[in-house]
Amino acid sequence: EESHKFGQDEEDQFDELFLQSADAASEVHLMGASPVGKETYMKSVRKTIYQKIHDKLEEIVDNIEIGKKRKKKKTTKPKTLDELSERYSIVNIGGSIVPTFNPGFRVWEYNITGLEQGTQIQQFKPWNEFFEDLEKKLQTEFLDEVAIEGVESNKVRRPDKTIPKKKPESIPLGPAYEPQLFSPTKFVQYFADLKEINDEYYGKTDSGNDNSKAAKEAFKFQVEYTSEDKPYPMESLLVKDFLKLASDLTQDNKLWEIFKERAFISSGYDED
Amino acid sequence: DPRIGKERLLYGRFLHITDIHPDRLYKEGSSIDYVCHGKEPSKKRDYAPKFGKAMAGCDSPVDLMDHTLRWIGEHLKDKIDFVIWTGDNIRHDNDRKNPRTEFQIFEMNEIVAGKFQALFGNQNTEDPRDFDVDIIPSLGNNDVFPHNLFAMGPTLQTRELYRIWSNFVPQEQKRIFSRSASFLTEVIPGKLAVLSINTLYLFKANPLVDNCNSRKQPGYQSLIWLGYILDEIRARGMKVWLSGHVPPIEKNFDSSCFHKFTLWTYEYRDIIIGGLYGHMNMDHFIPVDGKKARKALTRQV
């Protein structure tokens, strides 16, 4: 059992290292548009990133149950899904047109209800004045920093302006966390089935049709899936919905297979 | 839209498109094994088809790009509010017999930008900045020469890039763009903005990026720009989408850049709606943890 565990840890470490150090750019440079190591990458996303989210969601459930027994136990860990989701933001990575897999793109839908009744645009400094000021600030900032770094005796640590201040608690959460104006509500993922398109095109040109007409008729995008589709329909596209999905994907291999199929734009890609 | 003095109908929809990689050397009927660049195929399976072949390793035939844009024009153009277009608009540098030149990279970027302009620009006006659908492009790691390597501006490359994107980048940001190759577009004036972030300054494969801690690093300067912009968006009560080519995840960014970028998205969670990126060619999402980022930075300090 111990040796099995050891092996498991090693594998986890490998996955973590793969995620952190594999250099996607050099892969691309060498291999062009070829899909290289994409399944290994997805596997490591599932085992490290999504699994951690699942574990944290489990802790929330556990905390709730423990909380019922020992009400006053203090913890800094998030107690609810909302609290947990506030920690996260979502990096959405799109499928490409280049046929690494099939070509694909996405149409996002967002809430515009109430926009027309919204408050009038407040008067602010015109953008050109803002950017003129910003240009001066950035110029000064850069020159100051270069000058200071050049002075060896200067030991005073200046605040790092690339570390933001904490969000004031009084400011409410934005459209990524709570349904409101501009919250993303749905997406539709389109793809072009290149095999089907090329087959149709060559079928038409073989029978003597005009090439450009045949191309127009054959080439089409179709809906690959939407965020509302089974087997993992998302109620909305708030951060918490993505966290729930990430967690579900670690628990259900069938879901995972479909998620991967969609990640590889229904191309049937299989690393093995 | 106060910029053009017209009412605009909003649909509550926008398009994200990425990594077109058009390849003018792609030749239908040539050998896939030789990146579809003209050599005769040895067998039927090796035949490069008209619209490209999934997983074969060739870049996009120009036909694929043109028909994609035509299809979007016919089916989506009249139903969307703006387009987020996250870069890589030229073939990969993977054909040793035909290495890419700086001129070819700019030329193809100009051609693709022209196609977007023609598709989404308002055809009833002479103002090239008047779009039916706003376009927010961002810079890909293959859109620069040599690939991945991009220095802090002003440089010849940032100047050339501005020339190519001059109709997409608001005029008042020309000088800042020449430094950062990043910009902000108000897609719904006073309400909603999209940031085009030059992620190459944070990308660990850019040989000119060591970290985001040293004040002379392009990533450090870039984050300062980001901070001022986010502050202003918050002050105006607006919301914002982030966009760029290389996704801000540990695999791609230098660790200090990754943690700092993640922390900005966390501390401005009242205004940031999300981030849209390309580069990896796979449709997926990565949640990033803001509290963990702050802890990591505190440890570093």
Coordinates of C-alpha atoms in Angstrom, one line a residue:
Chain A
E1 CA 0.0 0.0 0.0
E2 CA 2.8 2.3 0.9
S3 CA 4.6 1.8 -2.3
H4 CA 1.4 2.4 -4.2
K5 CA 1.0 5.6 -2.3
F6 CA 4.5 6.6 -3.1
G7 CA 3.9 6.0 -6.8
Q8 CA 0.8 8.0 -6.7
D9 CA 2.6 11.0 -5.1
E10 CA 5.3 10.8 -7.7
E11 CA 2.7 10.9 -10.4
D12 CA 1.0 13.9 -8.8
Q13 CA 4.3 15.7 -8.5
F14 CA 4.8 15.0 -12.2
D15 CA 1.4 16.5 -13.0
E16 CA 2.1 19.6 -11.0
L17 CA 5.5 20.0 -12.6
F18 CA 4.0 19.5 -16.0
L19 CA 1.4 22.2 -15.4
Q20 CA 4.0 24.7 -14.1
S21 CA 7.0 24.1 -16.2
A22 CA 6.0 22.7 -19.6
D23 CA 6.6 25.5 -22.0
A24 CA 3.6 25.6 -24.4
A25 CA 5.4 28.1 -26.6
S26 CA 8.3 25.9 -27.4
E27 CA 5.9 23.0 -28.1
V28 CA 4.1 25.2 -30.6
H29 CA 7.4 26.5 -32.1
L30 CA 8.6 22.9 -32.8
M31 CA 5.3 21.3 -33.7
G32 CA 3.3 24.1 -35.4
A33 CA -0.4 23.4 -35.1
S34 CA 0.1 19.7 -34.1
P35 CA -1.6 18.7 -30.9
V36 CA 1.2 17.6 -28.6
G37 CA 0.7 16.4 -25.1
K38 CA -2.8 17.9 -24.9
E39 CA -4.4 14.9 -23.2
T40 CA -1.6 14.8 -20.6
Y41 CA -2.1 18.5 -20.0
M42 CA -5.9 18.0 -19.5
K43 CA -5.3 15.1 -17.2
S44 CA -3.0 17.3 -15.1
V45 CA -5.6 20.1 -15.0
R46 CA -8.1 17.5 -13.7
K47 CA -5.8 16.0 -11.2
T48 CA -4.4 19.1 -9.7
I49 CA -6.6 22.2 -10.3
Y50 CA -10.1 20.7 -10.5
Q51 CA -9.4 18.1 -7.8
K52 CA -8.3 20.8 -5.4
I53 CA -11.5 22.6 -6.0
H54 CA -13.4 19.4 -5.4
D55 CA -11.6 18.9 -2.1
K56 CA -12.4 22.4 -1.0
L57 CA -16.0 22.0 -1.8
E58 CA -16.0 18.8 0.2
E59 CA -14.5 20.7 3.1
I60 CA -17.4 23.1 2.9
V61 CA -19.9 20.3 3.2
D62 CA -17.8 18.8 6.1
N63 CA -17.7 22.2 7.8
I64 CA -21.4 22.6 7.6
E65 CA -21.9 19.2 9.3
I66 CA -19.2 19.9 11.9
G67 CA -20.7 23.3 12.5
K68 CA -24.0 21.7 13.4
K69 CA -22.3 19.8 16.2
R70 CA -19.7 22.5 17.3
K71 CA -21.2 25.8 16.5
K72 CA -18.5 28.1 17.7
K73 CA -15.5 26.5 16.0
K74 CA -13.6 29.3 14.3
T75 CA -12.1 28.7 10.9
T76 CA -10.6 31.0 8.2
K77 CA -11.6 28.5 5.6
P78 CA -14.6 29.4 3.4
K79 CA -17.8 28.2 4.9
T80 CA -20.1 28.5 1.9
L81 CA -19.8 28.0 -1.9
D82 CA -20.2 31.8 -2.3
E83 CA -17.3 32.4 0.1
L84 CA -15.2 29.9 -1.8
S85 CA -16.1 31.2 -5.2
E86 CA -15.1 34.8 -4.2
R87 CA -11.5 33.6 -4.0
Y88 CA -11.5 32.6 -7.6
S89 CA -11.6 34.1 -11.0
I90 CA -12.0 32.1 -14.2
V91 CA -9.5 32.0 -17.1
N92 CA -11.5 31.0 -20.2
I93 CA -9.4 29.5 -22.9
G94 CA -10.8 29.3 -26.4
G95 CA -10.6 26.7 -29.1
S96 CA -8.7 28.0 -32.2
I97 CA -9.6 28.4 -35.9
V98 CA -6.3 26.8 -36.8
P99 CA -7.1 23.1 -37.1
T100 CA -5.1 21.8 -34.2
F101 CA -8.4 20.2 -33.6
N102 CA -11.5 21.3 -35.5
P103 CA -11.9 25.1 -35.9
G104 CA -14.1 26.6 -33.2
F105 CA -15.2 29.9 -31.7
R106 CA -17.6 30.9 -29.0
V107 CA -20.5 33.4 -28.7
W108 CA -21.1 34.6 -25.2
E109 CA -24.4 35.9 -23.9
Y110 CA -24.6 38.4 -21.1
N111 CA -27.3 40.1 -19.1
I112 CA -28.4 43.5 -20.5
T113 CA -31.6 43.7 -18.6
G114 CA -32.1 47.0 -17.0
L115 CA -29.3 48.7 -19.0
E116 CA -31.8 51.0 -20.7
Q117 CA -33.2 52.1 -17.3
G118 CA -29.7 52.5 -15.9
T119 CA -28.5 55.6 -14.4
Q120 CA -27.2 58.3 -16.7
I121 CA -23.6 58.2 -17.6
Q122 CA -21.8 60.3 -14.9
Q123 CA -19.6 63.0 -16.1
F124 CA -15.9 62.1 -15.8
K125 CA -12.8 63.5 -17.0
P126 CA -12.6 62.7 -20.8
W127 CA -10.6 59.6 -21.6
N128 CA -8.1 61.7 -23.6
E129 CA -7.2 63.7 -20.4
F130 CA -7.1 60.5 -18.4
F131 CA -4.7 58.9 -20.8
E132 CA -2.5 62.0 -21.1
D133 CA -2.2 62.0 -17.3
L134 CA -1.5 58.3 -17.3
E135 CA 1.2 58.6 -19.9
K136 CA 2.9 61.2 -17.7
K137 CA 2.5 59.0 -14.6
L138 CA 4.0 55.9 -16.4
Q139 CA 6.8 58.0 -17.8
T140 CA 7.7 59.4 -14.3
E141 CA 7.3 56.0 -12.7
F142 CA 9.6 54.4 -15.2
L143 CA 12.3 57.1 -15.0
D144 CA 12.2 57.2 -11.2
E145 CA 12.5 53.4 -10.9
V146 CA 15.4 53.3 -13.3
A147 CA 17.1 56.1 -11.5
I148 CA 16.6 54.5 -8.1
E149 CA 17.8 51.1 -9.2
G150 CA 20.9 52.8 -10.4
V151 CA 21.7 54.2 -7.0
E152 CA 23.4 51.5 -4.9
S153 CA 23.2 53.4 -1.6
N154 CA 19.4 53.6 -1.8
K155 CA 18.2 51.0 0.6
V156 CA 14.8 52.3 1.2
R157 CA 12.2 49.8 0.1
R158 CA 9.5 51.5 -1.9
P159 CA 6.0 50.1 -2.0
D160 CA 5.5 47.6 -4.8
K161 CA 2.8 49.2 -6.9
T162 CA 2.2 46.0 -8.8
I163 CA 0.6 44.5 -5.7
P164 CA -3.0 45.8 -5.5
K165 CA -4.6 47.1 -2.3
K166 CA -7.4 44.9 -0.9
K167 CA -10.8 45.5 -2.3
P168 CA -12.8 47.7 0.2
E169 CA -15.3 45.5 1.9
S170 CA -18.1 48.0 1.2
I171 CA -17.9 47.4 -2.5
P172 CA -20.3 44.7 -3.6
L173 CA -19.3 41.8 -5.7
G174 CA -19.4 42.1 -9.5
P175 CA -21.1 40.4 -12.4
A176 CA -18.9 37.3 -12.2
Y177 CA -20.2 36.4 -8.7
E178 CA -23.7 37.6 -8.4
P179 CA -26.4 37.8 -11.2
Q180 CA -26.6 41.4 -12.3
L181 CA -26.2 43.6 -15.3
F182 CA -23.4 42.2 -17.6
S183 CA -23.3 38.8 -15.9
P184 CA -22.5 36.1 -18.4
T185 CA -25.5 33.9 -18.8
K186 CA -24.8 31.4 -21.5
F187 CA -22.4 30.5 -24.3
V188 CA -22.7 28.8 -27.6
Q189 CA -19.7 26.9 -28.9
Y190 CA -19.5 26.6 -32.7
F191 CA -17.3 24.3 -34.7
A192 CA -16.6 23.3 -38.3
D193 CA -16.4 19.6 -38.9
L194 CA -13.5 19.7 -41.4
K195 CA -13.9 16.1 -42.5
E196 CA -17.5 16.5 -43.2
I197 CA -16.9 19.8 -45.0
N198 CA -14.1 18.6 -47.2
D199 CA -16.0 15.4 -48.1
E200 CA -19.0 17.4 -49.1
Y201 CA -16.9 19.9 -51.1
Y202 CA -15.0 17.2 -53.0
G203 CA -18.3 15.3 -53.6
K204 CA -19.7 18.4 -55.2
T205 CA -16.7 19.4 -57.3
D206 CA -16.3 15.8 -58.5
S207 CA -19.7 16.0 -60.0
G208 CA -18.7 19.1 -62.0
N209 CA -20.1 21.9 -59.8
D210 CA -18.5 25.3 -59.7
N211 CA -15.7 25.2 -57.1
S212 CA -16.6 28.5 -55.4
K213 CA -20.3 27.7 -55.2
A214 CA -19.5 24.2 -53.9
A215 CA -17.1 25.7 -51.3
K216 CA -19.8 28.1 -50.1
E217 CA -22.4 25.4 -49.8
A218 CA -20.1 22.9 -48.1
F219 CA -18.4 25.2 -45.5
K220 CA -20.4 25.8 -42.4
F221 CA -20.1 26.1 -38.7
Q222 CA -22.5 24.3 -36.5
V223 CA -23.3 24.4 -32.8
E224 CA -21.0 22.0 -31.0
Y225 CA -22.7 22.5 -27.6
T226 CA -24.0 25.2 -25.4
S227 CA -23.4 25.9 -21.7
E228 CA -27.0 24.7 -21.1
D229 CA -26.5 21.3 -22.8
K230 CA -26.5 18.0 -21.1
P231 CA -24.7 16.2 -19.5
Y232 CA -23.5 19.1 -17.4
P233 CA -25.9 22.0 -18.0
M234 CA -24.8 25.2 -16.3
E235 CA -27.5 27.3 -14.7
S236 CA -25.5 30.4 -15.3
L237 CA -21.9 31.3 -15.9
L238 CA -21.0 32.7 -12.5
V239 CA -17.7 31.7 -10.9
K240 CA -19.5 29.3 -8.6
D241 CA -21.0 27.5 -11.6
F242 CA -17.5 26.9 -13.0
L243 CA -16.3 25.6 -9.6
K244 CA -19.2 23.2 -9.3
L245 CA -18.5 21.9 -12.8
A246 CA -14.7 21.5 -12.1
S247 CA -15.6 19.5 -9.0
D248 CA -18.1 17.3 -10.9
L249 CA -15.6 16.6 -13.6
T250 CA -13.3 15.0 -11.0
Q251 CA -16.0 12.6 -9.8
D252 CA -17.6 11.4 -13.0
N253 CA -15.5 9.8 -15.7
K254 CA -18.3 9.9 -18.3
L255 CA -18.6 13.6 -17.8
W256 CA -14.9 14.0 -18.1
E257 CA -14.8 12.2 -21.4
I258 CA -17.4 14.5 -22.8
F259 CA -15.7 17.5 -21.4
K260 CA -12.4 16.4 -23.1
E261 CA -14.2 15.7 -26.4
R262 CA -15.5 19.3 -26.3
A263 CA -12.0 20.6 -25.2
F264 CA -10.6 18.9 -28.4
I265 CA -13.5 20.4 -30.5
S266 CA -15.1 17.1 -31.4
S267 CA -12.1 16.0 -33.3
G268 CA -11.8 12.6 -31.7
Y269 CA -8.2 13.4 -30.5
D270 CA -6.7 10.7 -28.5
E271 CA -3.1 11.0 -27.4
D272 CA -2.6 7.2 -27.3
Chain B
D1 CA -22.9 55.8 -28.6
P2 CA -21.7 59.4 -27.9
R3 CA -18.6 58.8 -29.9
I4 CA -20.5 58.6 -33.1
G5 CA -23.7 60.2 -32.0
K6 CA -25.9 57.3 -32.9
E7 CA -28.1 54.9 -31.2
R8 CA -26.9 51.4 -31.1
L9 CA -29.0 48.3 -30.7
L10 CA -27.5 45.9 -28.1
Y11 CA -28.0 42.1 -28.4
G12 CA -26.3 40.9 -25.2
R13 CA -24.0 38.8 -27.2
F14 CA -20.3 38.9 -28.3
L15 CA -17.9 36.7 -30.2
H16 CA -14.6 35.4 -29.0
I17 CA -12.3 34.2 -31.8
T18 CA -8.7 33.2 -31.6
D19 CA -5.6 31.7 -33.3
I20 CA -6.5 31.9 -37.0
H21 CA -3.0 31.2 -38.1
P22 CA -3.6 31.7 -41.8
D23 CA -0.8 30.3 -44.0
R24 CA -0.4 31.6 -47.5
L25 CA 2.0 28.8 -48.3
Y26 CA -0.7 26.2 -47.7
K27 CA -1.4 24.4 -50.9
E28 CA -4.4 22.2 -51.4
G29 CA -3.3 18.8 -52.5
S30 CA 0.2 19.0 -51.2
S31 CA 1.8 16.8 -48.6
I32 CA 0.6 17.1 -45.0
D33 CA 3.9 15.5 -43.9
Y34 CA 5.6 18.6 -45.2
V35 CA 3.3 21.1 -43.5
C36 CA 1.1 21.4 -46.5
H37 CA 3.6 23.7 -48.2
G38 CA 3.6 22.4 -51.8
K39 CA 5.5 19.1 -51.8
E40 CA 3.7 16.3 -53.6
P41 CA 1.9 13.8 -51.2
S42 CA 3.2 10.3 -51.0
K43 CA -0.1 8.7 -50.4
K44 CA -3.8 9.6 -50.4
R45 CA -3.9 10.1 -46.6
D46 CA -1.1 12.7 -46.9
Y47 CA -3.3 14.9 -49.1
A48 CA -3.9 18.5 -47.8
P49 CA -7.6 19.2 -48.3
K50 CA -9.0 22.6 -49.3
F51 CA -10.2 23.7 -45.8
G52 CA -7.5 22.0 -43.8
K53 CA -7.4 18.8 -41.8
A54 CA -7.9 18.6 -38.0
M55 CA -4.9 17.4 -36.0
A56 CA -2.6 17.1 -39.1
G57 CA -0.2 19.8 -37.9
C58 CA -0.7 22.2 -40.8
D59 CA -1.7 25.8 -40.3
S60 CA -5.0 27.3 -41.7
P61 CA -5.4 27.5 -45.4
V62 CA -6.5 31.0 -46.4
D63 CA -9.7 29.4 -47.6
L64 CA -10.5 28.4 -44.0
M65 CA -10.0 31.9 -42.7
D66 CA -12.0 33.5 -45.5
H67 CA -14.9 31.1 -45.3
T68 CA -14.9 31.4 -41.5
L69 CA -15.2 35.2 -41.7
R70 CA -17.8 34.9 -44.4
W71 CA -19.9 32.5 -42.3
I72 CA -19.6 34.9 -39.3
G73 CA -20.7 37.7 -41.5
E74 CA -23.7 35.9 -42.8
H75 CA -24.8 34.3 -39.5
L76 CA -23.5 36.2 -36.5
K77 CA -22.5 39.8 -37.5
D78 CA -26.0 41.2 -37.0
K79 CA -26.5 39.5 -33.7
I80 CA -23.4 40.5 -31.7
D81 CA -22.2 43.7 -29.9
F82 CA -18.5 43.3 -30.1
V83 CA -15.7 40.9 -31.1
I84 CA -12.8 39.8 -28.8
W85 CA -10.0 38.5 -31.1
T86 CA -7.1 37.1 -29.3
G87 CA -4.3 37.0 -31.8
D88 CA -1.9 34.7 -33.7
N89 CA -2.7 35.8 -37.2
I90 CA 0.1 34.2 -39.1
R91 CA 1.5 30.7 -39.7
H92 CA 3.8 29.1 -37.2
D93 CA 7.6 29.2 -37.7
N94 CA 7.9 25.5 -38.3
D95 CA 9.1 25.2 -41.9
R96 CA 12.9 25.4 -42.0
K97 CA 12.8 25.9 -45.7
N98 CA 10.5 28.9 -45.4
P99 CA 11.4 30.8 -42.2
R100 CA 9.1 33.7 -41.4
T101 CA 10.3 37.2 -41.9
E102 CA 9.3 40.3 -39.9
F103 CA 7.8 41.8 -43.0
Q104 CA 5.6 38.7 -43.6
I105 CA 4.4 38.8 -40.1
F106 CA 3.3 42.4 -40.3
E107 CA 2.0 41.9 -43.7
M108 CA -0.3 39.0 -42.8
N109 CA -1.4 40.8 -39.6
E110 CA -2.4 43.8 -41.8
I111 CA -4.3 41.5 -44.2
V112 CA -6.2 39.9 -41.4
A113 CA -6.9 43.2 -39.7
G114 CA -8.2 44.5 -43.0
K115 CA -10.6 41.5 -43.3
F116 CA -12.0 42.2 -39.8
Q117 CA -12.3 45.9 -40.7
A118 CA -14.2 45.0 -43.9
L119 CA -16.5 42.6 -42.1
F120 CA -17.4 44.6 -39.1
G121 CA -16.8 48.2 -40.2
N122 CA -19.7 50.4 -41.1
Q123 CA -19.9 50.4 -44.8
N124 CA -22.0 53.5 -45.0
T125 CA -19.4 55.9 -43.7
E126 CA -16.0 57.0 -44.7
D127 CA -14.8 57.0 -41.1
P128 CA -12.7 53.9 -40.7
R129 CA -13.2 54.0 -37.0
D130 CA -16.9 53.7 -37.3
F131 CA -17.7 50.0 -36.7
D132 CA -21.0 48.2 -36.7
V133 CA -19.4 45.8 -34.3
D134 CA -16.4 46.9 -32.2
I135 CA -13.3 44.8 -32.5
I136 CA -10.8 44.3 -29.7
P137 CA -7.6 42.5 -31.0
S138 CA -4.7 41.4 -28.9
L139 CA -1.2 40.4 -29.6
G140 CA -0.2 36.8 -30.1
N141 CA 3.2 35.2 -29.5
N142 CA 3.4 34.4 -33.2
D143 CA 2.5 37.9 -34.3
V144 CA 6.0 39.2 -33.3
F145 CA 9.5 38.6 -34.6
P146 CA 11.2 36.4 -33.6
H147 CA 8.3 34.6 -32.1
N148 CA 7.7 35.1 -28.4
L149 CA 10.3 37.9 -28.1
F150 CA 8.7 41.3 -27.6
A151 CA 10.5 44.2 -25.9
M152 CA 8.9 47.0 -23.9
G153 CA 8.0 49.9 -26.2
P154 CA 8.3 52.3 -27.9
T155 CA 9.9 50.0 -30.5
L156 CA 9.6 49.5 -34.2
Q157 CA 7.3 46.6 -33.5
T158 CA 4.9 48.5 -31.2
R159 CA 4.8 51.4 -33.8
E160 CA 4.1 49.0 -36.6
L161 CA 1.4 47.2 -34.6
Y162 CA -0.3 50.5 -33.9
R163 CA -0.3 51.3 -37.6
I164 CA -2.0 48.0 -38.3
W165 CA -4.5 48.4 -35.5
S166 CA -4.9 52.1 -35.7
N167 CA -8.7 51.8 -36.4
F168 CA -9.2 49.5 -33.4
V169 CA -7.1 51.3 -30.8
P170 CA -8.7 54.5 -29.5
Q171 CA -6.6 57.5 -30.8
E172 CA -6.1 58.9 -27.3
Q173 CA -4.2 55.8 -26.3
K174 CA -1.7 55.9 -29.1
R175 CA 1.2 57.0 -26.9
I176 CA 0.5 54.5 -24.1
F177 CA 0.0 51.8 -26.7
S178 CA 3.4 52.5 -28.1
R179 CA 4.8 51.5 -24.7
S180 CA 2.6 48.7 -23.7
A181 CA 0.8 47.3 -26.8
S182 CA -2.2 47.1 -24.5
F183 CA -5.4 49.2 -24.6
L184 CA -8.9 49.7 -23.4
T185 CA -12.1 49.9 -25.5
E186 CA -15.4 51.0 -24.2
V187 CA -17.8 48.7 -25.9
I188 CA -20.8 50.2 -24.1
P189 CA -19.7 53.8 -23.4
G190 CA -19.6 54.6 -19.7
K191 CA -20.8 51.1 -18.8
L192 CA -18.7 48.2 -20.2
A193 CA -15.1 48.0 -21.4
V194 CA -12.8 45.3 -22.7
L195 CA -9.1 45.4 -22.0
S196 CA -6.7 44.1 -24.6
I197 CA -3.7 43.0 -22.5
N198 CA -0.3 42.3 -24.1
T199 CA 0.4 39.1 -22.3
L200 CA 3.8 38.7 -23.9
Y201 CA 5.2 41.0 -21.2
L202 CA 4.1 38.4 -18.6
F203 CA 4.9 35.3 -20.6
K204 CA 7.8 33.2 -19.4
A205 CA 8.7 32.1 -23.0
N206 CA 9.5 35.7 -23.8
P207 CA 13.3 35.8 -23.4
L208 CA 13.0 39.5 -22.3
V209 CA 10.8 38.6 -19.3
D210 CA 12.6 37.5 -16.1
N211 CA 9.9 38.3 -13.6
C212 CA 7.4 41.0 -12.5
N213 CA 9.3 42.2 -9.5
S214 CA 12.1 44.2 -10.9
R215 CA 10.8 47.7 -11.8
K216 CA 12.5 47.7 -15.1
Q217 CA 10.8 44.6 -16.3
P218 CA 8.1 45.0 -19.0
G219 CA 5.7 42.9 -16.9
Y220 CA 6.1 45.3 -13.9
Q221 CA 5.4 48.3 -16.1
S222 CA 2.5 46.4 -17.6
L223 CA 0.9 45.7 -14.2
I224 CA 1.3 49.3 -13.3
W225 CA -0.7 50.2 -16.4
L226 CA -3.3 47.6 -15.5
G227 CA -3.7 49.0 -12.0
Y228 CA -4.3 52.6 -13.1
I229 CA -6.8 51.4 -15.7
L230 CA -8.7 49.2 -13.3
D231 CA -8.9 52.0 -10.7
E232 CA -10.3 54.3 -13.3
I233 CA -12.9 51.7 -14.5
R234 CA -14.0 51.2 -10.9
A235 CA -14.2 55.0 -10.3
R236 CA -16.5 55.3 -13.3
G237 CA -18.7 52.5 -12.1
M238 CA -18.0 50.4 -15.2
K239 CA -17.4 46.7 -15.6
V240 CA -14.7 45.1 -17.7
W241 CA -13.7 41.9 -19.6
L242 CA -10.0 41.1 -19.7
S243 CA -8.6 39.6 -22.9
G244 CA -5.3 38.6 -24.3
H245 CA -3.5 35.9 -26.2
V246 CA -1.6 33.8 -23.6
P247 CA -3.8 32.6 -20.7
P248 CA -2.7 33.8 -17.3
I249 CA -2.0 30.5 -15.8
E250 CA 1.0 29.0 -14.0
K251 CA 2.0 27.0 -17.1
N252 CA 2.5 30.2 -19.2
F253 CA 3.4 33.1 -16.9
D254 CA 6.5 33.7 -14.8
S255 CA 5.4 32.9 -11.3
S256 CA 5.7 36.4 -9.9
C257 CA 3.7 37.7 -13.0
F258 CA 1.1 35.0 -12.5
H259 CA 0.5 35.7 -8.9
K260 CA 0.4 39.4 -9.3
F261 CA -1.9 39.2 -12.3
T262 CA -4.2 36.8 -10.4
L263 CA -4.2 39.1 -7.4
W264 CA -5.3 42.1 -9.5
T265 CA -8.2 40.0 -10.9
Y266 CA -9.1 39.0 -7.3
E267 CA -9.0 42.5 -5.8
Y268 CA -11.0 44.0 -8.6
R269 CA -13.6 41.3 -8.5
D270 CA -16.3 44.0 -8.2
I271 CA -15.6 45.1 -11.8
I272 CA -13.9 42.2 -13.7
I273 CA -16.4 39.9 -15.4
G274 CA -13.9 37.3 -16.6
G275 CA -10.9 36.7 -18.9
L276 CA -10.8 35.4 -22.4
Y277 CA -7.7 34.0 -23.9
G278 CA -6.3 31.8 -26.8
H279 CA -2.9 30.3 -27.5
M280 CA -3.6 26.8 -26.2
N281 CA -6.1 25.7 -28.9
M282 CA -8.2 23.8 -26.4
D283 CA -11.6 24.8 -25.1
H284 CA -11.4 24.7 -21.3
F285 CA -11.3 26.9 -18.2
I286 CA -8.9 27.3 -15.3
P287 CA -10.1 28.8 -12.0
V288 CA -7.3 30.8 -10.4
D289 CA -7.1 31.5 -6.6
G290 CA -6.6 35.1 -5.5
K291 CA -6.0 34.4 -1.9
K292 CA -3.4 31.8 -2.7
A293 CA -1.7 34.4 -5.0
R294 CA -1.5 36.9 -2.1
K295 CA 0.0 34.3 0.2
A296 CA 2.5 33.4 -2.5
L297 CA 3.5 37.0 -2.9
T298 CA 3.7 37.6 0.8
R299 CA 6.0 34.6 1.1
Q300 CA 8.2 36.0 -1.7
V301 CA 8.5 39.4 0.1

